[in-house]
Short mmCIF file of C-alpha atoms in Angstrom, two decimals:
data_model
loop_
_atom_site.label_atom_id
_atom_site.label_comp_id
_atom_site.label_asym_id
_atom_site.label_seq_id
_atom_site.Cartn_x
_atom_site.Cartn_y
_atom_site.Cartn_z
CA UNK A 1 34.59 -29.44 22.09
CA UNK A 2 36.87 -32.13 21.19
CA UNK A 3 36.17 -34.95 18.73
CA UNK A 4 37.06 -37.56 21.24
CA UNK A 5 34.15 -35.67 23.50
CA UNK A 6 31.79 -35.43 20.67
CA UNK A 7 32.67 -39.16 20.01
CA UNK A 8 30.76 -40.52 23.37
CA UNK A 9 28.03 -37.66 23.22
CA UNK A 10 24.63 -39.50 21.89
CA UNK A 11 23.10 -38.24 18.63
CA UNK A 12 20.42 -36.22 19.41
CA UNK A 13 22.03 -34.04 21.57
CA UNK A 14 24.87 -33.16 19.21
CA UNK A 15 22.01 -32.63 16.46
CA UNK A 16 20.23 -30.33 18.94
CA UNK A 17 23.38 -28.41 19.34
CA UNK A 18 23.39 -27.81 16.17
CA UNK A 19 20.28 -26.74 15.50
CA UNK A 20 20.90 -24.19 18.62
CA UNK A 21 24.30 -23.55 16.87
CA UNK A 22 22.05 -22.34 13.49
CA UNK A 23 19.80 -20.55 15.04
CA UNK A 24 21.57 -18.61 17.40
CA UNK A 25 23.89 -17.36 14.05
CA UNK A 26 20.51 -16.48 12.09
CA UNK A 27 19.39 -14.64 15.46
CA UNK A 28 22.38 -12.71 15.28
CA UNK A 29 22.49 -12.10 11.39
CA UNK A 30 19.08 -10.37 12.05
CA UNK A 31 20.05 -8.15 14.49
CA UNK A 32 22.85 -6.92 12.56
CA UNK A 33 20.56 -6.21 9.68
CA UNK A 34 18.48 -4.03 11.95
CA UNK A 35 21.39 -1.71 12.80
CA UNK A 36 22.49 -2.05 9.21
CA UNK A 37 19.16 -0.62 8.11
CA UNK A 38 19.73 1.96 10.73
CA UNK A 39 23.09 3.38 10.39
CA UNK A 40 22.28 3.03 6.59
CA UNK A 41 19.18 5.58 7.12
CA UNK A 42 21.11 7.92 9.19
CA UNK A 43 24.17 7.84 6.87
CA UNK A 44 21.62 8.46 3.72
CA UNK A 45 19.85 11.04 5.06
CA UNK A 46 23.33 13.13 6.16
CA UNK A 47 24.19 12.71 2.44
CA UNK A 48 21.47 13.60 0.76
CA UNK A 49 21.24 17.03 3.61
CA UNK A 50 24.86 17.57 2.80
CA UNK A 51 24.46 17.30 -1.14
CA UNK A 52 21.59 19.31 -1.27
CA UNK A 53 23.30 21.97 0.80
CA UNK A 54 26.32 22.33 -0.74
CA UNK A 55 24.42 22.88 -4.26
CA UNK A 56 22.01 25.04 -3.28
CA UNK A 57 24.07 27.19 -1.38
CA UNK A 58 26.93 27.46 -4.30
CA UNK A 59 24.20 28.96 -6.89
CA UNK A 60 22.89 31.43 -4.17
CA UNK A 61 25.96 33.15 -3.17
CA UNK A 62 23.87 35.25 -0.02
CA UNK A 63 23.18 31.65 1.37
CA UNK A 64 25.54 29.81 3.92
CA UNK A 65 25.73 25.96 4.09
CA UNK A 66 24.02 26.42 7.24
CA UNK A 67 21.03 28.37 6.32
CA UNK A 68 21.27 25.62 3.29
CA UNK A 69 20.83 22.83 5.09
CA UNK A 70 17.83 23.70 7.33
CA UNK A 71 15.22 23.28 5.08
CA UNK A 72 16.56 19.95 3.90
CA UNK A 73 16.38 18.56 6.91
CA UNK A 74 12.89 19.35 7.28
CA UNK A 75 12.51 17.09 4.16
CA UNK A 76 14.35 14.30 5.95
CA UNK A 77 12.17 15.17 8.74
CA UNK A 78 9.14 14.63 6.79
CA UNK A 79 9.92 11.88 4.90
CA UNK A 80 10.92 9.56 8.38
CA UNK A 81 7.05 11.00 9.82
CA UNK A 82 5.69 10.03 6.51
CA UNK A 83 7.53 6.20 7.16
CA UNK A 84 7.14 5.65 10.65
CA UNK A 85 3.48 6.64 10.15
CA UNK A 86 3.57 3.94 7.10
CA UNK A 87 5.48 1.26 9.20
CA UNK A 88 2.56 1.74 11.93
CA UNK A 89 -0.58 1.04 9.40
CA UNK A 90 1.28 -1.88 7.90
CA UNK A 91 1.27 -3.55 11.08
CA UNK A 92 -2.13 -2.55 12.20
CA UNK A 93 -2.83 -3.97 8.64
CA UNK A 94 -0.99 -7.25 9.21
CA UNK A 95 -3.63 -7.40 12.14
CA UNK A 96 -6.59 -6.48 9.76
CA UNK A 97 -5.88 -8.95 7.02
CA UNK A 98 -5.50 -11.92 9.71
CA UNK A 99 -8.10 -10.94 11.85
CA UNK A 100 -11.35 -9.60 10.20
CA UNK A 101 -11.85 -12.67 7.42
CA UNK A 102 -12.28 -14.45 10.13
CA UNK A 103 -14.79 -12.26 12.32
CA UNK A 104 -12.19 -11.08 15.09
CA UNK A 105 -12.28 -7.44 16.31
CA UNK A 106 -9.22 -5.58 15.49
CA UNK A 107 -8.80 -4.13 18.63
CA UNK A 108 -6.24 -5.30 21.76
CA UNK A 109 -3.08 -5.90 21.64
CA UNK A 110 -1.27 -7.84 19.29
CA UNK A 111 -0.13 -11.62 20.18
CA UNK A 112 1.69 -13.82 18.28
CA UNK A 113 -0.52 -15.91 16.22
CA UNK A 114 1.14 -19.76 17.22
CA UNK A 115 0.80 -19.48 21.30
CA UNK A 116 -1.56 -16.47 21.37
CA UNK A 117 0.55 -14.49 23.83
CA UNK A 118 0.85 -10.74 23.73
CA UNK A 119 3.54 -9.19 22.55
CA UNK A 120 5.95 -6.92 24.49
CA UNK A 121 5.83 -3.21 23.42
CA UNK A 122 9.52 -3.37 22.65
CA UNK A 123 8.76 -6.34 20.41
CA UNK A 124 5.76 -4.43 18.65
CA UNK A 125 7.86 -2.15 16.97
CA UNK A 126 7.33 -2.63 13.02
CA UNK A 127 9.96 -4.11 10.92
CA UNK A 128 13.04 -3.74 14.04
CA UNK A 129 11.04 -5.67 16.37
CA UNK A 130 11.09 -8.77 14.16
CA UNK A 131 14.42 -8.28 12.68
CA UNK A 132 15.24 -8.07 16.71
CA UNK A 133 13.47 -11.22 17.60
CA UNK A 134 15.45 -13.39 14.42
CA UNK A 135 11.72 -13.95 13.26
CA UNK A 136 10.66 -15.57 16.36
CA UNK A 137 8.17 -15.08 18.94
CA UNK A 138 10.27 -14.32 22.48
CA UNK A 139 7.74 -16.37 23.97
CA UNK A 140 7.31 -19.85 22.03
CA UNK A 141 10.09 -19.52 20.23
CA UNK A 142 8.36 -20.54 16.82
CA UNK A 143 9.05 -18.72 13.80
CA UNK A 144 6.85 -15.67 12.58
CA UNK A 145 6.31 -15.44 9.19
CA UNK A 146 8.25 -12.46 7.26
CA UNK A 147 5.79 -11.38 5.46
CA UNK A 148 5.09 -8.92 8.52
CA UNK A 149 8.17 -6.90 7.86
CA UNK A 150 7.76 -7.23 4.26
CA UNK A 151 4.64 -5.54 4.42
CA UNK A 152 5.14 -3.05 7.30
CA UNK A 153 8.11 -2.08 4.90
CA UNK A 154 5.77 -1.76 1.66
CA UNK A 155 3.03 0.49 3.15
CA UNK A 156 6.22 2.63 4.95
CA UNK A 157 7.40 3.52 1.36
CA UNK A 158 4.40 4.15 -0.25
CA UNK A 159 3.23 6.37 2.97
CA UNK A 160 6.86 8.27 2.84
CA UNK A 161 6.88 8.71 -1.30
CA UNK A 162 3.72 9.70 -1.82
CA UNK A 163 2.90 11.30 1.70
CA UNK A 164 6.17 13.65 1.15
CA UNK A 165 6.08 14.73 -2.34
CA UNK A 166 2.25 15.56 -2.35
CA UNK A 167 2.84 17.61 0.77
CA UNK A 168 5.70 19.48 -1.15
CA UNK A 169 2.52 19.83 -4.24
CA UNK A 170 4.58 17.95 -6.68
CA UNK A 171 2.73 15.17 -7.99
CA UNK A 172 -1.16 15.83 -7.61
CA UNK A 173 -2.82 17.70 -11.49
CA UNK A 174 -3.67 21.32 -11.27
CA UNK A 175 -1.95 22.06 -7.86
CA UNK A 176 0.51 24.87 -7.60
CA UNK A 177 3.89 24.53 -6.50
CA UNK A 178 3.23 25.29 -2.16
CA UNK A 179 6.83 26.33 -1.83
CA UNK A 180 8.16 29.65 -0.33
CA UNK A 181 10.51 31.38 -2.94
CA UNK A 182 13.25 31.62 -0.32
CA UNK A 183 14.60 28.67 1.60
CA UNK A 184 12.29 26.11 -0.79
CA UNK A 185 10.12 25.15 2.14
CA UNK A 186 6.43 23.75 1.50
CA UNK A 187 3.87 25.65 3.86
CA UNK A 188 2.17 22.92 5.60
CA UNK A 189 -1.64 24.05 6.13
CA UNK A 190 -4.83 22.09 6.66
CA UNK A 191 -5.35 22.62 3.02
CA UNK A 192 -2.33 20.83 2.43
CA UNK A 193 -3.15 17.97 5.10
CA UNK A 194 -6.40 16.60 3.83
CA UNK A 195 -5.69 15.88 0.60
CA UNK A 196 -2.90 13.78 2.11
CA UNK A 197 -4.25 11.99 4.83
CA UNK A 198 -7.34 11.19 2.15
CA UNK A 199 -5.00 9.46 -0.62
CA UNK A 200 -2.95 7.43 1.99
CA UNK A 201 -5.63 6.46 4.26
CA UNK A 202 -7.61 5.42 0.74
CA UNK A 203 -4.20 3.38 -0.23
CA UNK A 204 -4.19 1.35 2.76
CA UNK A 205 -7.63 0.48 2.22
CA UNK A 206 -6.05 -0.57 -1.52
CA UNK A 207 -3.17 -2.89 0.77
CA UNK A 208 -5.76 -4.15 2.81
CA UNK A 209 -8.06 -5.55 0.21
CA UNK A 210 -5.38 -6.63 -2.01
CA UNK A 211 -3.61 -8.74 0.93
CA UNK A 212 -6.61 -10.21 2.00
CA UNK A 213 -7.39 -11.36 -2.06
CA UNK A 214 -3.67 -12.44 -2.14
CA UNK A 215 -4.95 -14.99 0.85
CA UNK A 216 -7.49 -16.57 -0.85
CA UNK A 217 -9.84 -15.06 1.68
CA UNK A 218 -13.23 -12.65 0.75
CA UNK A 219 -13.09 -8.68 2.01
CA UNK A 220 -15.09 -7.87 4.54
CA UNK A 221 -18.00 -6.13 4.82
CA UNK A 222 -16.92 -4.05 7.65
CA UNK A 223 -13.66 -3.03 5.28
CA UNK A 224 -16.17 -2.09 2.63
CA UNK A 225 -18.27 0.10 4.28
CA UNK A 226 -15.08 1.92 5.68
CA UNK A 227 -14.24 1.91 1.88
CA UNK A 228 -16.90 3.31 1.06
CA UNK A 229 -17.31 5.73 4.01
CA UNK A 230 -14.32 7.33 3.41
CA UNK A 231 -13.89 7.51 0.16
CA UNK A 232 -17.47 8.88 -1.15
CA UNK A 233 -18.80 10.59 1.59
CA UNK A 234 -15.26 12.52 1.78
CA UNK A 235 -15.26 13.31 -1.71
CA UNK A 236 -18.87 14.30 -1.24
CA UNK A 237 -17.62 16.47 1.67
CA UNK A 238 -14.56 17.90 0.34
CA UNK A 239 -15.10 17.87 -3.51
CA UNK A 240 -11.80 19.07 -3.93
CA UNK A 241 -10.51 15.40 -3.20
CA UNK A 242 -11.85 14.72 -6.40
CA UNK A 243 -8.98 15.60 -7.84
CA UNK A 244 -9.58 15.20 -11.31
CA UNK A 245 -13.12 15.86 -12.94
CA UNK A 246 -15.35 12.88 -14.44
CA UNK A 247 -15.35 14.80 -17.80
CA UNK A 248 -13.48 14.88 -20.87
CA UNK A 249 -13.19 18.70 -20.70
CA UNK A 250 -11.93 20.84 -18.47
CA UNK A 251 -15.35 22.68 -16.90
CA UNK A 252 -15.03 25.91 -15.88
CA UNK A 253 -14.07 27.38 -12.34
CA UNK A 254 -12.45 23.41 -12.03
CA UNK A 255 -9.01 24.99 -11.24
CA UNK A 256 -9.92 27.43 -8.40
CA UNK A 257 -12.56 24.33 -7.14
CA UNK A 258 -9.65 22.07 -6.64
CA UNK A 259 -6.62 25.37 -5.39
CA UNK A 260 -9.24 27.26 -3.57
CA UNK A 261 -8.74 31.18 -2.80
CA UNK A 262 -5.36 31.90 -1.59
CA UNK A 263 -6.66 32.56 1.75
CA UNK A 264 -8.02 28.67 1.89
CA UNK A 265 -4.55 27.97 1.73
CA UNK A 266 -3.64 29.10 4.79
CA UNK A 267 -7.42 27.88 6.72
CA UNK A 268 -7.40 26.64 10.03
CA UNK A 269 -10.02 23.56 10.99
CA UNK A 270 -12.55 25.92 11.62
CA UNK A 271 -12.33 27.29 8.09
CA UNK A 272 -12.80 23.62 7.00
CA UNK A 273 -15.66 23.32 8.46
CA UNK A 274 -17.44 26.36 7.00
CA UNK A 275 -16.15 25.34 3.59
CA UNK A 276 -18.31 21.89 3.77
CA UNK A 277 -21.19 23.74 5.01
CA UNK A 278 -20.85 25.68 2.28
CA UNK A 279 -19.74 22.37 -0.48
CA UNK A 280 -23.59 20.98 1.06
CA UNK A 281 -25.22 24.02 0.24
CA UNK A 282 -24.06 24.25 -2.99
CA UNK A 283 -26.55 21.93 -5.56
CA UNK A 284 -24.48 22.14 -8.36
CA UNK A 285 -21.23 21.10 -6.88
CA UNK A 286 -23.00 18.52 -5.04
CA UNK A 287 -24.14 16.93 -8.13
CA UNK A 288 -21.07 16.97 -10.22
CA UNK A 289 -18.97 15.18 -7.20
CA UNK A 290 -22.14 12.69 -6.96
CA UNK A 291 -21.55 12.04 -10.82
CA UNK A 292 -17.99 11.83 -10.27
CA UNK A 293 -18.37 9.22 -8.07
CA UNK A 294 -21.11 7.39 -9.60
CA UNK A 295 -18.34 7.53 -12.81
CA UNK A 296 -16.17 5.93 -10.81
CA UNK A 297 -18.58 2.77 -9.84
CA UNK A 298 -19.80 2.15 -13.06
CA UNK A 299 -15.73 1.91 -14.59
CA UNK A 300 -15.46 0.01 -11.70
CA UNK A 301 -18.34 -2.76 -12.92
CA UNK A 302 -17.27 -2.70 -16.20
CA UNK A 303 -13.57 -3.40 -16.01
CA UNK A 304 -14.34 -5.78 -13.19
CA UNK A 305 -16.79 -7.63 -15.60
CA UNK A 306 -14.26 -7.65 -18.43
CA UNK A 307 -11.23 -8.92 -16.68
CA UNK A 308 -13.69 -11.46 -15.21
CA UNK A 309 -13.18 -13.58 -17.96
CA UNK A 310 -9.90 -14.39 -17.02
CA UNK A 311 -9.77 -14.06 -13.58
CA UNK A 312 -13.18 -15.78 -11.81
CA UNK A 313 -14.57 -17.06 -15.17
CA UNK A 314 -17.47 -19.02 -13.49
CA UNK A 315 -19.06 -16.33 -11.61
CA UNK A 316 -22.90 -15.59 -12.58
CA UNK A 317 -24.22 -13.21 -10.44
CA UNK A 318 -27.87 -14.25 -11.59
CA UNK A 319 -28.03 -18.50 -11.42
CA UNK A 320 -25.00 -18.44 -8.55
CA UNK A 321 -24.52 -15.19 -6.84
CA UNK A 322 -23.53 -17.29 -3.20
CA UNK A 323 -20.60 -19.27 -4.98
CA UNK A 324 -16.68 -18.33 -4.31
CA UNK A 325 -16.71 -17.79 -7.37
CA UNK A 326 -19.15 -14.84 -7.49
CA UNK A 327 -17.04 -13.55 -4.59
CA UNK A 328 -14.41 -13.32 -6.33
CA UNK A 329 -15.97 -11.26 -8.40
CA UNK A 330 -17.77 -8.66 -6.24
CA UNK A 331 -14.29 -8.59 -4.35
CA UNK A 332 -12.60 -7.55 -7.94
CA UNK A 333 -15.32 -4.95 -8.21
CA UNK A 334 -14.57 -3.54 -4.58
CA UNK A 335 -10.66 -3.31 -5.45
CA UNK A 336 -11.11 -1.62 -8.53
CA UNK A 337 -13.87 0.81 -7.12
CA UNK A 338 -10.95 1.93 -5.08
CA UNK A 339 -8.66 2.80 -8.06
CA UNK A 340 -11.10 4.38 -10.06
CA UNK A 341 -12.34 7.00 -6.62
CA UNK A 342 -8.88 8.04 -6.22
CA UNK A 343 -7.79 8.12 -9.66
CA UNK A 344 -10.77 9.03 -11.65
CA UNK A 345 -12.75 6.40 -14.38
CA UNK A 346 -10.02 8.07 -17.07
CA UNK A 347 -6.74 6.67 -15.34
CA UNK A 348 -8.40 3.31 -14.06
CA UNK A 349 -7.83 1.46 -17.60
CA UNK A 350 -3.59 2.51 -17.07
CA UNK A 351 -3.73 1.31 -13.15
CA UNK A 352 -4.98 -2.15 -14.34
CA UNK A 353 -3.00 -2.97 -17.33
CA UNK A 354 0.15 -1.92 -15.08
CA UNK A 355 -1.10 -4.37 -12.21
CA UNK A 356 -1.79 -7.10 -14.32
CA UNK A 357 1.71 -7.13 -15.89
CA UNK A 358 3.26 -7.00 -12.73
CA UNK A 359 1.10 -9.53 -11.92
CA UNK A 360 2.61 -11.74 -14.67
CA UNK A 361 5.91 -10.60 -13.75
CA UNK A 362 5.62 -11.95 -10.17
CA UNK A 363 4.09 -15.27 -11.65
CA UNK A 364 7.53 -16.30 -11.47
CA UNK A 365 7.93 -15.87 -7.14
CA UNK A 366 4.42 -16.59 -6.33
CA UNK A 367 3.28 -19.84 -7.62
CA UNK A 368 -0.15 -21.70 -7.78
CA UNK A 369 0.97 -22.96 -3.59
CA UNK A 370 0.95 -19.17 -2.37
CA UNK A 371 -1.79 -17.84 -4.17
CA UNK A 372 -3.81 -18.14 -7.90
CA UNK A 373 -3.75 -15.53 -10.90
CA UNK A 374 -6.50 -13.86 -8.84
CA UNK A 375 -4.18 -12.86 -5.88
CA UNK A 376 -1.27 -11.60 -7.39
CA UNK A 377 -3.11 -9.30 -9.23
CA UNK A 378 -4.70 -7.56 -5.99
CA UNK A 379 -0.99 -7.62 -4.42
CA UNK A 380 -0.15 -5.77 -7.49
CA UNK A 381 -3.56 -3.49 -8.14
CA UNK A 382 -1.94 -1.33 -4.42
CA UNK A 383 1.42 -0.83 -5.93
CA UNK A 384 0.49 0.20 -9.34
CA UNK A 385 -2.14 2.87 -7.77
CA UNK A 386 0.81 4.14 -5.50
CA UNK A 387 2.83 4.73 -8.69
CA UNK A 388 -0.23 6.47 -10.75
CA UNK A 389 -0.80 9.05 -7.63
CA UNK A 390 3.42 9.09 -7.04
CA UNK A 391 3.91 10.19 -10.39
CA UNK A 392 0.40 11.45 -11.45
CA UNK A 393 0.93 15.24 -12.66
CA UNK A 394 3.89 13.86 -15.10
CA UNK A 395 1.25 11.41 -16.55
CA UNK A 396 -1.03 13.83 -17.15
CA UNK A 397 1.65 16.47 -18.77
CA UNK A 398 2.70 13.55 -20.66
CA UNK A 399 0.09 13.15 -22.75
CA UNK A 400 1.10 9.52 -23.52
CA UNK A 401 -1.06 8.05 -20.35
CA UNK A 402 -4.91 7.96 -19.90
CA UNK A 403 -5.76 10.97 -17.70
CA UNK A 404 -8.37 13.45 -16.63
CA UNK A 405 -8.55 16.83 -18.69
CA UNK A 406 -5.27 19.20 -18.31
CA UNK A 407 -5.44 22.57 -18.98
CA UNK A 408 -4.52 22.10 -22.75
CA UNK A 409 -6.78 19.63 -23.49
CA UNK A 410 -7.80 16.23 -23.25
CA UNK A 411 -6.44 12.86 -24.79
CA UNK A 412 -9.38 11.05 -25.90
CA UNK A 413 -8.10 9.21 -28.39
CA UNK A 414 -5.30 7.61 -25.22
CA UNK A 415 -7.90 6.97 -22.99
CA UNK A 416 -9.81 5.07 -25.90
CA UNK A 417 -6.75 3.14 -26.63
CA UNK A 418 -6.42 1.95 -23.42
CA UNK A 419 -9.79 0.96 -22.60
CA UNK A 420 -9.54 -1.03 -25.48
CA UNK A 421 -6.58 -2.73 -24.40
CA UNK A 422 -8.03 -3.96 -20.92
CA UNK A 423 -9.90 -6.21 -23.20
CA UNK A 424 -7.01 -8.24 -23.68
CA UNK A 425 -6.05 -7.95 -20.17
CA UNK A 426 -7.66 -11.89 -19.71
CA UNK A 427 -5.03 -13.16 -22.39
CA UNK A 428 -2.11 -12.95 -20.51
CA UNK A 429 -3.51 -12.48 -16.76
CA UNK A 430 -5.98 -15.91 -16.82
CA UNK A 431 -6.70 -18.58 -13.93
CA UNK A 432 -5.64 -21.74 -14.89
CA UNK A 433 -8.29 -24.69 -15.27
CA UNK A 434 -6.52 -27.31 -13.63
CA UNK A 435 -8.28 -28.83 -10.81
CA UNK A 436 -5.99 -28.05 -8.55
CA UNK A 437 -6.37 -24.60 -9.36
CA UNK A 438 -9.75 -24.81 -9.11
CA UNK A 439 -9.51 -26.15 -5.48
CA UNK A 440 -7.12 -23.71 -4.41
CA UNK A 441 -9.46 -20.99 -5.10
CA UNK A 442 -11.66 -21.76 -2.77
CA UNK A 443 -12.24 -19.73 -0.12
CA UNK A 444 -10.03 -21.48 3.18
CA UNK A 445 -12.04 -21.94 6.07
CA UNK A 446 -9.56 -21.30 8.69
CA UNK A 447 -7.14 -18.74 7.20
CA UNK A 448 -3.64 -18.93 8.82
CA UNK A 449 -0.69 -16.07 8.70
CA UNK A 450 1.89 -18.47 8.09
CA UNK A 451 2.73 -19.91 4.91
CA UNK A 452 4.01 -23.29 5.50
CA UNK A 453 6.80 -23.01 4.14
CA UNK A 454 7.82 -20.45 6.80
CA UNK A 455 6.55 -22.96 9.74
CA UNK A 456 9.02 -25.83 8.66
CA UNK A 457 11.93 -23.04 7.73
CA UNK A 458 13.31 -23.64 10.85
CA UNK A 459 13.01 -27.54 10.98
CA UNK A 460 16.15 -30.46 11.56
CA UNK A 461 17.23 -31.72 8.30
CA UNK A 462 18.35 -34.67 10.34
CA UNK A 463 15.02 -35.50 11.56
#
């Protein structure tokens, strides 16, 4: 349009047509990002096939690139299950975290949270359908908050890390390599599957409490009992989910407890089920996993209590257990009842001295108007338990990292240290005592899933 056009065109349309001008670029920006992300996927996972091919098949001479490259595309098709599987419980989780601190089923379809429509399936899609949209709903036309793709992206990584290597055996203490000599593929079995489906359904419990602390907002009852649910009653099930034992020695028939006969390797469902009958019957067992877990509960209260003194100083569960600020503190004793169940009492100290200095580390994004000391360290506790059980048989060899028993010996003396060092946890991880700290830890009464800095993003500068 010409300037002498422009020149008898009145002001507020010419600043609307830029503002459609802006948006329409950002709406396309997006949607090149999402086919970015694509074709960058693709292209990654041809390299890595290719790479992995070519290297394998040049030290095994009776191997062609062909016969190479078959089994690593089964790890490429693993590791996009393992992700897409991720994406999908961080968006049922963006639904959790919003809905249940404020009563609301969980169920139905998912709308967008300004004009309460329901979204389109092609819009439901985590991560792409956003990116698609430019951030908006297709409806109203406000903008969504990204913290939706941010966190459908978080739980996709930790599903596809963890979910991949622990199939493939490689991370989880006294498990045996489950690979076939040949071709280097893992034999997928139902011995395999539970252990997996029990750590990353027990992670995004970890996400889901740690978002909803991050939001100011108490956990649910509901998402405690599910907690609880699965986590004790399948350990109590299934001891082997125990993973590591609550002792400082190694007892004895641990290791075939935890690998099972070689023919439980290969059990169907059915063999499952005999094998709890038989975990029931069995007094003894049944009273080292209740120990185990009762371990794990007690670390729990005690680590909760002692970074208390930082974190919800005011909280007296005898002359004010109905204050926030009590809540606070059963909700720190929830989270890191989590950790210490999947990780053991031994590891717990190492998962919270990582979180809280990641938690001091993010200080510097998330200031006191997105959330208090408090909530960064829950949105750190999930990713620091994601790295202990990514990367948890190399701790444990390590000897350097406060661990269960190996089949050396045990590191009392590490596990000591570090207890002792959780103590000082509150000097550099501490809620500050302004008042306007104070008041922003409060529990909200009507939480919201936008941060309002993502509702005016989108705003005239003119106006």
């Amino acid at each position: 349009m010409s300037d002498k056009v422009e020149r008898f065109l009145p002001f507020r349309f010419l600043r609307f047509r830029r503002l459609i001008a802006r948006r329409s670029r950002r709406f396309h920006s997006y949607r090149k990002l999402a086919v970015a992300i694509a074709i960058g996927y693709l292209v990654a996972a041809a390299i890595y096939t290719a790479v992995t091919a070519i290297l394998f098949a040049s030290g095994h001479g009776h191997w062609s690139f062909q016969e190479a490259a078959l089994p690593r595309l089964n790890d490429v098709v693993v590791f996009t299950f393992f992700a897409v599987c991720g994406a999908s419980v961080g968006s049922f989780l963006n639904v959790v975290v919003w809905r249940m601190p404020q009563g609301l089923s969980v169920n139905g379809h998912s709308f967008c949270p300004r004009c309460r429509n329901t979204l389109r399936v092609r819009d439901n899609v985590p991560i792409f359908g956003w990116l698609w949209l430019g951030g908006r709903c297709r409806d109203c036309r406000l903008p969504i908050s990204s913290r939706y793709p941010i966190v459908e992206a978080a739980v996709a990584m930790t599903f596809a890390c963890i979910g991949t290597l622990e199939l493939y055996g490689w991370n989880l203490p006294y498990h045996p390599s489950p690979f076939r000599s040949g071709m280097l593929t893992p034999m997928v079995s139902t011995y395999s599957i539970v252990p997996v489906t029990y750590h990353l359904v027990g992670l995004a419990i970890a996400w889901a409490m740690g978002l909803i602390r991050y939001d100011r907002n108490g956990i649910p009852a509901r998402l405690v009992y599910f907690a609880a649910a699965w986590l004790m009653i399948g350990m109590i099930l299934v001891p082997a989910l125990a993973s590591v034992t609550w002792q400082l020695t190694l007892p004895e028939g641990w290791y075939t407890l935890i690998n099972g006969e070689p023919r439980a390797r290969h059990s169907t469902p059915a063999h499952l089920g005999e094998a709890i009958l038989q975990n029931l019957a069995n007094v003894p067992l049944l009273i080292n996993t209740l120990v185990r877990i009762l371990t794990a509960l007690v670390a729990a209260c005690f680590f909760a209590r002692v970074m208390a003194r930082g974190l919800c100083p005011q909280a007296n569960l005898k002359t004010d257990p109905l204050s926030n600020h009590t809540q606070r503190l059963v909700d720190l004793v929830m989270m890191i009842a989590v950790v210490a169940l999947m990780v053991g009492w031994q590891s717990t100290s190492g998962v919270l001295i990582a979180a809280s200095l990641f938690a001091c580390v993010a200080g510097r994004w998330f200031g006191p108007d997105r959330t208090d000391a408090m909530g960064r360290f829950s949105l750190c506790l999930p990713v620091a338990l994601a790295l202990q059980v990514l990367f948890w048989r190399p701790l444990m060899d390590s000897g350097f990292w406060p661990s269960a028993p190996t089949l050396t010996g045990s590191n009392r003396g590490v596990i000591l240290g570090f207890a002792m060092a959780t103590l000082c946890i509150p000097l550099w991880l501490r809620q500050s005592a302004s008042p306007e700290s104070q008041n922003a830890s409060a529990e909200p009464e009507s939480p919201s899933p936008l941060h309002p800095s993502d509702s005016d993003s989108d705003s005239d500068p003119d106006e």
